[in-house]
Amino acid sequence: MPDASVLPAATDTSRTQRVALIALLAGALGIAFAPIFVRLSEVGPVSTAFWRVAFAAPVLALWMAAETRGRSRRPSSVRDYARLSLVGLFFAGDLAVWHWSIRYTSVANATLLANFAPLFVAPVAWFLFKERFTGRFVAGMLLALAGALILMGQSLRLSADHLFGDALGLLTAAFYGGYILSVGHLRAEFSTATIMTWSGVITALVLLPLALVSGESLTPSSLDGWAVLLGLALFSHAGGQSLIAYALAHLPASFSSVSLLLQPAAAAVLAWMLLGEPLGALQAVGAAVILVGILMARRGSR
């Protein structure tokens, strides 16, 4: 008969993981709106990425300042700040390259390929952080990736129109994989607000000179343009990305990266509803396969 004293702890852990899973999926839906905001932005792709983190920074900083000291701690050494800066550098690369990819391929393609992060996360998590996978998890990951490929539909054709943008999307996945792994590792020590605030500052400091050097327009020409940037910062970044960072403290990085494949499915639907990009039966099948793959990976990661 199991020790009764163990049952409450096991129940608490299970409840925490359920909440984290809900936060992860809600975060994926939140950042699914990001490519829509990017498409509607009146400034260049790197400038848009800069305003995404710059507008979110004060909100996140206020959140961090309001936190009471609990089990997490504040950065206090050069090593701490260096590790938080690495998160910011990964995210700067992710945003800059991804926002460019959106301009050279469809919203669905750019979002899809940026979420091929499991191909990078799973091997690194296994090698560096000793995460272990069951056969069901691997099958679920491969099924979700297959669903993502189905979702691409006609975009699988290597055409001059999409090839460059698709390549940028895949490069984004490498940066995003580094971001997921580093956030997941740091969440054992630092709070969501601390990681989001400090990494966001570094991301902004990297993106601002890149936007200026690229010759992009840095300021929108209308109030609607500013509203788009503010929505991207508050809804997709401060909201969606923070939910994902929270979840990474309680769920394996490899499974989290697979679950974030929900984002391209949601983005494809949003692009169809808001931007008029075609959404056919094949893409609907791909989205369904992604969901089945995520469920299988979840059961295999317990």
mmCIF file of C-alpha atoms in Angstrom:
data_model
loop_
_atom_site.group_PDB
_atom_site.id
_atom_site.type_symbol
_atom_site.label_atom_id
_atom_site.label_comp_id
_atom_site.label_asym_id
_atom_site.label_seq_id
_atom_site.Cartn_x
_atom_site.Cartn_y
_atom_site.Cartn_z
ATOM 1 C CA MET A 1 0.000 0.000 0.000
ATOM 2 C CA PRO A 2 1.513 3.405 -0.955
ATOM 3 C CA ASP A 3 2.667 5.725 1.805
ATOM 4 C CA ALA A 4 -0.208 8.159 2.461
ATOM 5 C CA SER A 5 2.267 10.990 3.073
ATOM 6 C CA VAL A 6 3.448 10.705 -0.512
ATOM 7 C CA LEU A 7 -0.032 11.116 -2.007
ATOM 8 C CA PRO A 8 -0.526 14.854 -1.295
ATOM 9 C CA ALA A 9 2.885 15.669 -2.805
ATOM 10 C CA ALA A 10 2.123 13.595 -5.890
ATOM 11 C CA THR A 11 -1.276 15.282 -6.219
ATOM 12 C CA ASP A 12 0.311 18.745 -5.934
ATOM 13 C CA THR A 13 2.879 17.860 -8.597
ATOM 14 C CA SER A 14 0.196 16.577 -10.939
ATOM 15 C CA ARG A 15 -1.899 19.713 -10.405
ATOM 16 C CA THR A 16 1.105 21.962 -11.028
ATOM 17 C CA GLN A 17 1.890 20.143 -14.255
ATOM 18 C CA ARG A 18 -1.709 20.475 -15.441
ATOM 19 C CA VAL A 19 -1.633 24.217 -14.772
ATOM 20 C CA ALA A 20 1.731 24.454 -16.555
ATOM 21 C CA LEU A 21 0.329 22.572 -19.568
ATOM 22 C CA ILE A 22 -2.635 24.939 -19.764
ATOM 23 C CA ALA A 23 -0.244 27.903 -19.511
ATOM 24 C CA LEU A 24 1.960 26.437 -22.250
ATOM 25 C CA LEU A 25 -0.942 25.939 -24.661
ATOM 26 C CA ALA A 26 -2.398 29.366 -23.836
ATOM 27 C CA GLY A 27 1.025 30.872 -24.463
ATOM 28 C CA ALA A 28 1.231 29.104 -27.809
ATOM 29 C CA LEU A 29 -2.125 30.600 -28.771
ATOM 30 C CA GLY A 30 -0.945 34.020 -27.617
ATOM 31 C CA ILE A 31 2.164 33.997 -29.768
ATOM 32 C CA ALA A 32 0.135 32.623 -32.700
ATOM 33 C CA PHE A 33 -1.114 36.199 -33.094
ATOM 34 C CA ALA A 34 2.448 37.507 -33.431
ATOM 35 C CA PRO A 35 2.834 36.910 -37.190
ATOM 36 C CA ILE A 36 -0.480 38.680 -37.761
ATOM 37 C CA PHE A 37 0.804 41.732 -35.901
ATOM 38 C CA VAL A 38 4.086 41.561 -37.844
ATOM 39 C CA ARG A 39 2.242 41.490 -41.168
ATOM 40 C CA LEU A 40 0.185 44.522 -40.138
ATOM 41 C CA SER A 41 3.183 46.469 -38.832
ATOM 42 C CA GLU A 42 4.056 49.733 -40.581
ATOM 43 C CA VAL A 43 7.776 49.442 -39.759
ATOM 44 C CA GLY A 44 10.431 46.969 -40.864
ATOM 45 C CA PRO A 45 10.729 43.432 -39.486
ATOM 46 C CA VAL A 46 13.678 44.085 -37.149
ATOM 47 C CA SER A 47 12.156 47.367 -35.968
ATOM 48 C CA THR A 48 8.933 45.507 -35.241
ATOM 49 C CA ALA A 49 10.889 42.955 -33.205
ATOM 50 C CA PHE A 50 12.580 45.777 -31.280
ATOM 51 C CA TRP A 51 9.284 47.424 -30.330
ATOM 52 C CA ARG A 52 7.904 44.021 -29.344
ATOM 53 C CA VAL A 53 10.396 43.720 -26.484
ATOM 54 C CA ALA A 54 10.816 47.461 -25.802
ATOM 55 C CA PHE A 55 7.108 48.056 -25.144
ATOM 56 C CA ALA A 56 6.870 44.887 -23.042
ATOM 57 C CA ALA A 57 9.939 45.734 -20.915
ATOM 58 C CA PRO A 58 8.302 48.299 -18.546
ATOM 59 C CA VAL A 59 5.379 45.964 -17.859
ATOM 60 C CA LEU A 60 7.697 43.039 -17.136
ATOM 61 C CA ALA A 61 9.995 45.215 -14.998
ATOM 62 C CA LEU A 62 7.043 46.353 -12.867
ATOM 63 C CA TRP A 63 6.020 42.704 -12.480
ATOM 64 C CA MET A 64 9.546 41.771 -11.389
ATOM 65 C CA ALA A 65 9.710 44.681 -8.911
ATOM 66 C CA ALA A 66 6.367 43.688 -7.394
ATOM 67 C CA GLU A 67 7.430 40.104 -6.778
ATOM 68 C CA THR A 68 8.060 38.958 -3.258
ATOM 69 C CA ARG A 69 11.112 36.836 -2.667
ATOM 70 C CA GLY A 70 10.187 33.176 -2.700
ATOM 71 C CA ARG A 71 12.039 30.103 -3.835
ATOM 72 C CA SER A 72 13.430 31.992 -6.844
ATOM 73 C CA ARG A 73 16.227 34.508 -6.481
ATOM 74 C CA ARG A 74 17.481 37.683 -8.111
ATOM 75 C CA PRO A 75 20.620 37.659 -10.293
ATOM 76 C CA SER A 76 23.647 38.616 -8.211
ATOM 77 C CA SER A 77 26.813 37.691 -10.110
ATOM 78 C CA VAL A 78 28.460 38.161 -13.487
ATOM 79 C CA ARG A 79 27.666 34.525 -14.261
ATOM 80 C CA ASP A 80 23.968 35.071 -13.517
ATOM 81 C CA TYR A 81 23.763 38.081 -15.825
ATOM 82 C CA ALA A 82 25.749 36.265 -18.509
ATOM 83 C CA ARG A 83 23.293 33.363 -18.516
ATOM 84 C CA LEU A 84 20.299 35.707 -18.623
ATOM 85 C CA SER A 85 22.000 37.599 -21.446
ATOM 86 C CA LEU A 86 22.369 34.366 -23.406
ATOM 87 C CA VAL A 87 18.587 33.957 -23.310
ATOM 88 C CA GLY A 88 18.269 37.480 -24.691
ATOM 89 C CA LEU A 89 20.768 36.778 -27.477
ATOM 90 C CA PHE A 90 18.938 33.610 -28.512
ATOM 91 C CA PHE A 91 15.651 35.488 -28.558
ATOM 92 C CA ALA A 92 17.133 38.407 -30.513
ATOM 93 C CA GLY A 93 18.303 35.957 -33.188
ATOM 94 C CA ASP A 94 14.935 34.212 -33.119
ATOM 95 C CA LEU A 95 12.941 37.426 -33.566
ATOM 96 C CA ALA A 96 15.176 39.140 -36.102
ATOM 97 C CA VAL A 97 15.438 36.125 -38.423
ATOM 98 C CA TRP A 98 11.804 35.073 -37.963
ATOM 99 C CA HIS A 99 10.402 38.529 -38.653
ATOM 100 C CA TRP A 100 12.422 38.626 -41.877
ATOM 101 C CA SER A 101 11.108 35.193 -42.849
ATOM 102 C CA ILE A 102 7.513 36.419 -42.547
ATOM 103 C CA ARG A 103 8.251 38.983 -45.250
ATOM 104 C CA TYR A 104 9.594 36.329 -47.668
ATOM 105 C CA THR A 105 7.148 33.465 -47.117
ATOM 106 C CA SER A 106 3.609 32.917 -45.850
ATOM 107 C CA VAL A 107 2.627 33.434 -42.214
ATOM 108 C CA ALA A 108 1.879 29.698 -41.885
ATOM 109 C CA ASN A 109 5.285 28.683 -43.313
ATOM 110 C CA ALA A 110 7.292 31.124 -41.225
ATOM 111 C CA THR A 111 5.503 30.103 -38.034
ATOM 112 C CA LEU A 112 5.686 26.408 -38.869
ATOM 113 C CA LEU A 113 9.408 26.283 -39.609
ATOM 114 C CA ALA A 114 10.232 28.449 -36.600
ATOM 115 C CA ASN A 115 8.535 25.769 -34.508
ATOM 116 C CA PHE A 116 10.692 22.953 -35.829
ATOM 117 C CA ALA A 117 12.610 23.565 -32.615
ATOM 118 C CA PRO A 118 11.989 19.967 -31.372
ATOM 119 C CA LEU A 119 14.554 18.800 -33.935
ATOM 120 C CA PHE A 120 17.130 20.862 -32.042
ATOM 121 C CA VAL A 121 15.748 20.738 -28.495
ATOM 122 C CA ALA A 122 15.282 16.987 -28.044
ATOM 123 C CA PRO A 123 18.865 15.911 -28.910
ATOM 124 C CA VAL A 124 20.425 18.728 -26.851
ATOM 125 C CA ALA A 125 18.115 18.077 -23.883
ATOM 126 C CA TRP A 126 19.075 14.408 -24.017
ATOM 127 C CA PHE A 127 22.811 15.095 -24.309
ATOM 128 C CA LEU A 128 23.260 18.056 -21.936
ATOM 129 C CA PHE A 129 20.379 17.821 -19.463
ATOM 130 C CA LYS A 130 19.911 14.044 -19.419
ATOM 131 C CA GLU A 131 16.229 14.130 -20.385
ATOM 132 C CA ARG A 132 15.026 10.654 -21.224
ATOM 133 C CA PHE A 133 12.342 9.887 -23.792
ATOM 134 C CA THR A 134 9.960 6.976 -24.182
ATOM 135 C CA GLY A 135 9.142 5.474 -27.548
ATOM 136 C CA ARG A 136 5.670 7.002 -27.302
ATOM 137 C CA PHE A 137 7.152 10.476 -26.865
ATOM 138 C CA VAL A 138 9.394 10.078 -29.915
ATOM 139 C CA ALA A 139 6.443 8.764 -31.938
ATOM 140 C CA GLY A 140 4.321 11.709 -30.799
ATOM 141 C CA MET A 141 7.048 14.199 -31.693
ATOM 142 C CA LEU A 142 7.481 12.701 -35.156
ATOM 143 C CA LEU A 143 3.706 12.629 -35.663
ATOM 144 C CA ALA A 144 3.389 16.290 -34.660
ATOM 145 C CA LEU A 145 6.210 17.220 -37.036
ATOM 146 C CA ALA A 146 4.519 15.177 -39.785
ATOM 147 C CA GLY A 147 1.320 17.107 -39.116
ATOM 148 C CA ALA A 148 3.302 20.320 -39.437
ATOM 149 C CA LEU A 149 4.624 19.167 -42.803
ATOM 150 C CA ILE A 150 1.100 18.358 -43.945
ATOM 151 C CA LEU A 151 0.021 21.779 -42.758
ATOM 152 C CA MET A 152 2.510 23.389 -45.130
ATOM 153 C CA GLY A 153 0.631 21.969 -48.098
ATOM 154 C CA GLN A 154 1.818 23.530 -51.334
ATOM 155 C CA SER A 155 4.613 25.360 -49.543
ATOM 156 C CA LEU A 156 6.658 22.159 -49.652
ATOM 157 C CA ARG A 157 7.456 23.035 -53.267
ATOM 158 C CA LEU A 158 10.899 24.588 -53.428
ATOM 159 C CA SER A 159 10.121 27.773 -55.313
ATOM 160 C CA ALA A 160 12.077 30.984 -55.642
ATOM 161 C CA ASP A 161 9.197 32.767 -53.950
ATOM 162 C CA HIS A 162 9.364 30.766 -50.722
ATOM 163 C CA LEU A 163 12.781 29.115 -50.523
ATOM 164 C CA PHE A 164 14.678 32.012 -48.917
ATOM 165 C CA GLY A 165 11.921 32.741 -46.417
ATOM 166 C CA ASP A 166 11.568 29.057 -45.537
ATOM 167 C CA ALA A 167 15.330 28.791 -44.936
ATOM 168 C CA LEU A 168 15.141 31.763 -42.592
ATOM 169 C CA GLY A 169 12.254 30.076 -40.792
ATOM 170 C CA LEU A 170 14.328 26.950 -40.203
ATOM 171 C CA LEU A 171 17.249 29.035 -38.905
ATOM 172 C CA THR A 172 14.787 30.648 -36.530
ATOM 173 C CA ALA A 173 14.023 27.191 -35.123
ATOM 174 C CA ALA A 174 17.656 26.771 -34.088
ATOM 175 C CA PHE A 175 17.595 30.090 -32.221
ATOM 176 C CA TYR A 176 14.223 29.285 -30.671
ATOM 177 C CA GLY A 177 15.485 25.875 -29.578
ATOM 178 C CA GLY A 178 18.376 27.566 -27.767
ATOM 179 C CA TYR A 179 15.906 29.961 -26.163
ATOM 180 C CA ILE A 180 13.617 27.160 -24.915
ATOM 181 C CA LEU A 181 16.522 25.162 -23.480
ATOM 182 C CA SER A 182 18.139 28.120 -21.733
ATOM 183 C CA VAL A 183 14.846 29.391 -20.262
ATOM 184 C CA GLY A 184 13.925 25.907 -19.086
ATOM 185 C CA HIS A 185 17.311 25.567 -17.387
ATOM 186 C CA LEU A 186 17.212 29.002 -15.726
ATOM 187 C CA ARG A 187 13.642 28.646 -14.446
ATOM 188 C CA ALA A 188 14.976 26.338 -11.727
ATOM 189 C CA GLU A 189 16.632 29.428 -10.200
ATOM 190 C CA PHE A 190 14.888 32.569 -11.434
ATOM 191 C CA SER A 191 11.261 33.654 -11.713
ATOM 192 C CA THR A 192 9.422 34.134 -14.997
ATOM 193 C CA ALA A 193 9.422 37.922 -14.528
ATOM 194 C CA THR A 194 13.174 38.032 -13.860
ATOM 195 C CA ILE A 195 14.042 35.992 -16.943
ATOM 196 C CA MET A 196 11.609 37.848 -19.192
ATOM 197 C CA THR A 197 12.763 41.279 -17.982
ATOM 198 C CA TRP A 198 16.521 40.824 -18.173
ATOM 199 C CA SER A 199 16.510 38.792 -21.375
ATOM 200 C CA GLY A 200 14.134 41.336 -22.925
ATOM 201 C CA VAL A 201 16.532 44.187 -22.166
ATOM 202 C CA ILE A 202 19.372 42.331 -23.889
ATOM 203 C CA THR A 203 17.135 41.478 -26.851
ATOM 204 C CA ALA A 204 16.183 45.143 -27.264
ATOM 205 C CA LEU A 205 19.801 46.290 -27.031
ATOM 206 C CA VAL A 206 20.758 43.868 -29.803
ATOM 207 C CA LEU A 207 17.798 44.605 -32.079
ATOM 208 C CA LEU A 208 17.896 48.417 -31.949
ATOM 209 C CA PRO A 209 21.278 48.820 -33.701
ATOM 210 C CA LEU A 210 20.346 46.077 -36.170
ATOM 211 C CA ALA A 211 17.193 47.993 -37.083
ATOM 212 C CA LEU A 212 19.118 51.262 -37.452
ATOM 213 C CA VAL A 213 21.884 49.706 -39.568
ATOM 214 C CA SER A 214 19.353 47.997 -41.830
ATOM 215 C CA GLY A 215 17.895 51.368 -42.742
ATOM 216 C CA GLU A 216 14.394 50.374 -41.695
ATOM 217 C CA SER A 217 11.855 52.920 -40.581
ATOM 218 C CA LEU A 218 11.781 52.812 -36.783
ATOM 219 C CA THR A 219 8.543 54.711 -36.144
ATOM 220 C CA PRO A 220 5.058 53.964 -37.510
ATOM 221 C CA SER A 221 3.283 56.644 -39.502
ATOM 222 C CA SER A 222 -0.096 56.337 -37.779
ATOM 223 C CA LEU A 223 -1.751 55.610 -34.443
ATOM 224 C CA ASP A 224 -2.924 52.286 -35.870
ATOM 225 C CA GLY A 225 0.716 51.392 -36.491
ATOM 226 C CA TRP A 226 1.615 52.116 -32.871
ATOM 227 C CA ALA A 227 -1.421 50.103 -31.717
ATOM 228 C CA VAL A 228 -0.220 47.082 -33.706
ATOM 229 C CA LEU A 229 3.205 47.252 -32.033
ATOM 230 C CA LEU A 230 1.649 47.677 -28.603
ATOM 231 C CA GLY A 231 -0.625 44.685 -29.177
ATOM 232 C CA LEU A 232 2.343 42.578 -30.266
ATOM 233 C CA ALA A 233 4.297 43.569 -27.152
ATOM 234 C CA LEU A 234 1.567 43.127 -24.568
ATOM 235 C CA PHE A 235 -0.483 40.254 -25.977
ATOM 236 C CA SER A 236 2.076 38.060 -27.712
ATOM 237 C CA HIS A 237 5.242 38.859 -25.744
ATOM 238 C CA ALA A 238 4.392 39.944 -22.199
ATOM 239 C CA GLY A 239 1.385 37.599 -22.246
ATOM 240 C CA GLY A 240 2.088 34.609 -24.473
ATOM 241 C CA GLN A 241 5.849 34.367 -24.076
ATOM 242 C CA SER A 242 5.637 34.773 -20.292
ATOM 243 C CA LEU A 243 3.127 31.924 -20.040
ATOM 244 C CA ILE A 244 5.545 29.719 -21.951
ATOM 245 C CA ALA A 245 8.439 30.726 -19.685
ATOM 246 C CA TYR A 246 6.316 29.884 -16.633
ATOM 247 C CA ALA A 247 5.452 26.455 -18.032
ATOM 248 C CA LEU A 248 9.093 25.621 -18.752
ATOM 249 C CA ALA A 249 9.754 25.451 -15.004
ATOM 250 C CA HIS A 250 7.386 22.505 -14.651
ATOM 251 C CA LEU A 251 7.450 20.664 -17.985
ATOM 252 C CA PRO A 252 10.353 19.054 -19.898
ATOM 253 C CA ALA A 253 11.862 21.338 -22.535
ATOM 254 C CA SER A 254 11.554 18.623 -25.178
ATOM 255 C CA PHE A 255 7.822 18.127 -24.608
ATOM 256 C CA SER A 256 7.262 21.886 -24.412
ATOM 257 C CA SER A 257 8.897 22.378 -27.802
ATOM 258 C CA VAL A 258 6.574 19.738 -29.297
ATOM 259 C CA SER A 259 3.494 21.354 -27.713
ATOM 260 C CA LEU A 260 4.425 24.699 -29.245
ATOM 261 C CA LEU A 261 3.666 23.143 -32.634
ATOM 262 C CA LEU A 262 0.124 24.172 -31.745
ATOM 263 C CA GLN A 263 1.206 27.676 -32.752
ATOM 264 C CA PRO A 264 1.523 27.142 -36.537
ATOM 265 C CA ALA A 265 -1.872 25.437 -36.630
ATOM 266 C CA ALA A 266 -3.449 28.369 -34.820
ATOM 267 C CA ALA A 267 -1.522 30.890 -36.927
ATOM 268 C CA ALA A 268 -2.742 29.261 -40.146
ATOM 269 C CA VAL A 269 -6.362 29.598 -38.987
ATOM 270 C CA LEU A 270 -5.802 33.212 -37.911
ATOM 271 C CA ALA A 271 -4.093 34.066 -41.205
ATOM 272 C CA TRP A 272 -7.077 32.600 -43.066
ATOM 273 C CA MET A 273 -9.566 34.549 -40.935
ATOM 274 C CA LEU A 274 -7.708 37.878 -40.760
ATOM 275 C CA LEU A 275 -5.407 38.041 -43.792
ATOM 276 C CA GLY A 276 -7.264 35.951 -46.345
ATOM 277 C CA GLU A 277 -4.471 33.376 -46.741
ATOM 278 C CA PRO A 278 -5.948 30.103 -48.112
ATOM 279 C CA LEU A 279 -6.721 27.306 -45.658
ATOM 280 C CA GLY A 280 -7.577 24.027 -47.358
ATOM 281 C CA ALA A 281 -8.675 20.591 -46.218
ATOM 282 C CA LEU A 282 -5.072 19.331 -46.221
ATOM 283 C CA GLN A 283 -4.046 22.018 -43.756
ATOM 284 C CA ALA A 284 -6.989 21.117 -41.514
ATOM 285 C CA VAL A 285 -5.814 17.494 -41.534
ATOM 286 C CA GLY A 286 -2.291 18.621 -40.679
ATOM 287 C CA ALA A 287 -3.572 20.635 -37.715
ATOM 288 C CA ALA A 288 -5.484 17.600 -36.432
ATOM 289 C CA VAL A 289 -2.392 15.398 -36.759
ATOM 290 C CA ILE A 290 -0.385 17.949 -34.791
ATOM 291 C CA LEU A 291 -2.897 17.804 -31.941
ATOM 292 C CA VAL A 292 -2.801 13.996 -31.866
ATOM 293 C CA GLY A 293 1.008 14.090 -31.868
ATOM 294 C CA ILE A 294 1.068 16.544 -28.945
ATOM 295 C CA LEU A 295 -1.306 14.323 -26.958
ATOM 296 C CA MET A 296 0.834 11.252 -27.655
ATOM 297 C CA ALA A 297 4.024 13.096 -26.706
ATOM 298 C CA ARG A 298 2.386 14.241 -23.467
ATOM 299 C CA ARG A 299 1.478 10.698 -22.488
ATOM 300 C CA GLY A 300 4.966 9.538 -23.398
ATOM 301 C CA SER A 301 6.700 12.226 -21.356
ATOM 302 C CA ARG A 302 5.167 11.329 -17.989
#
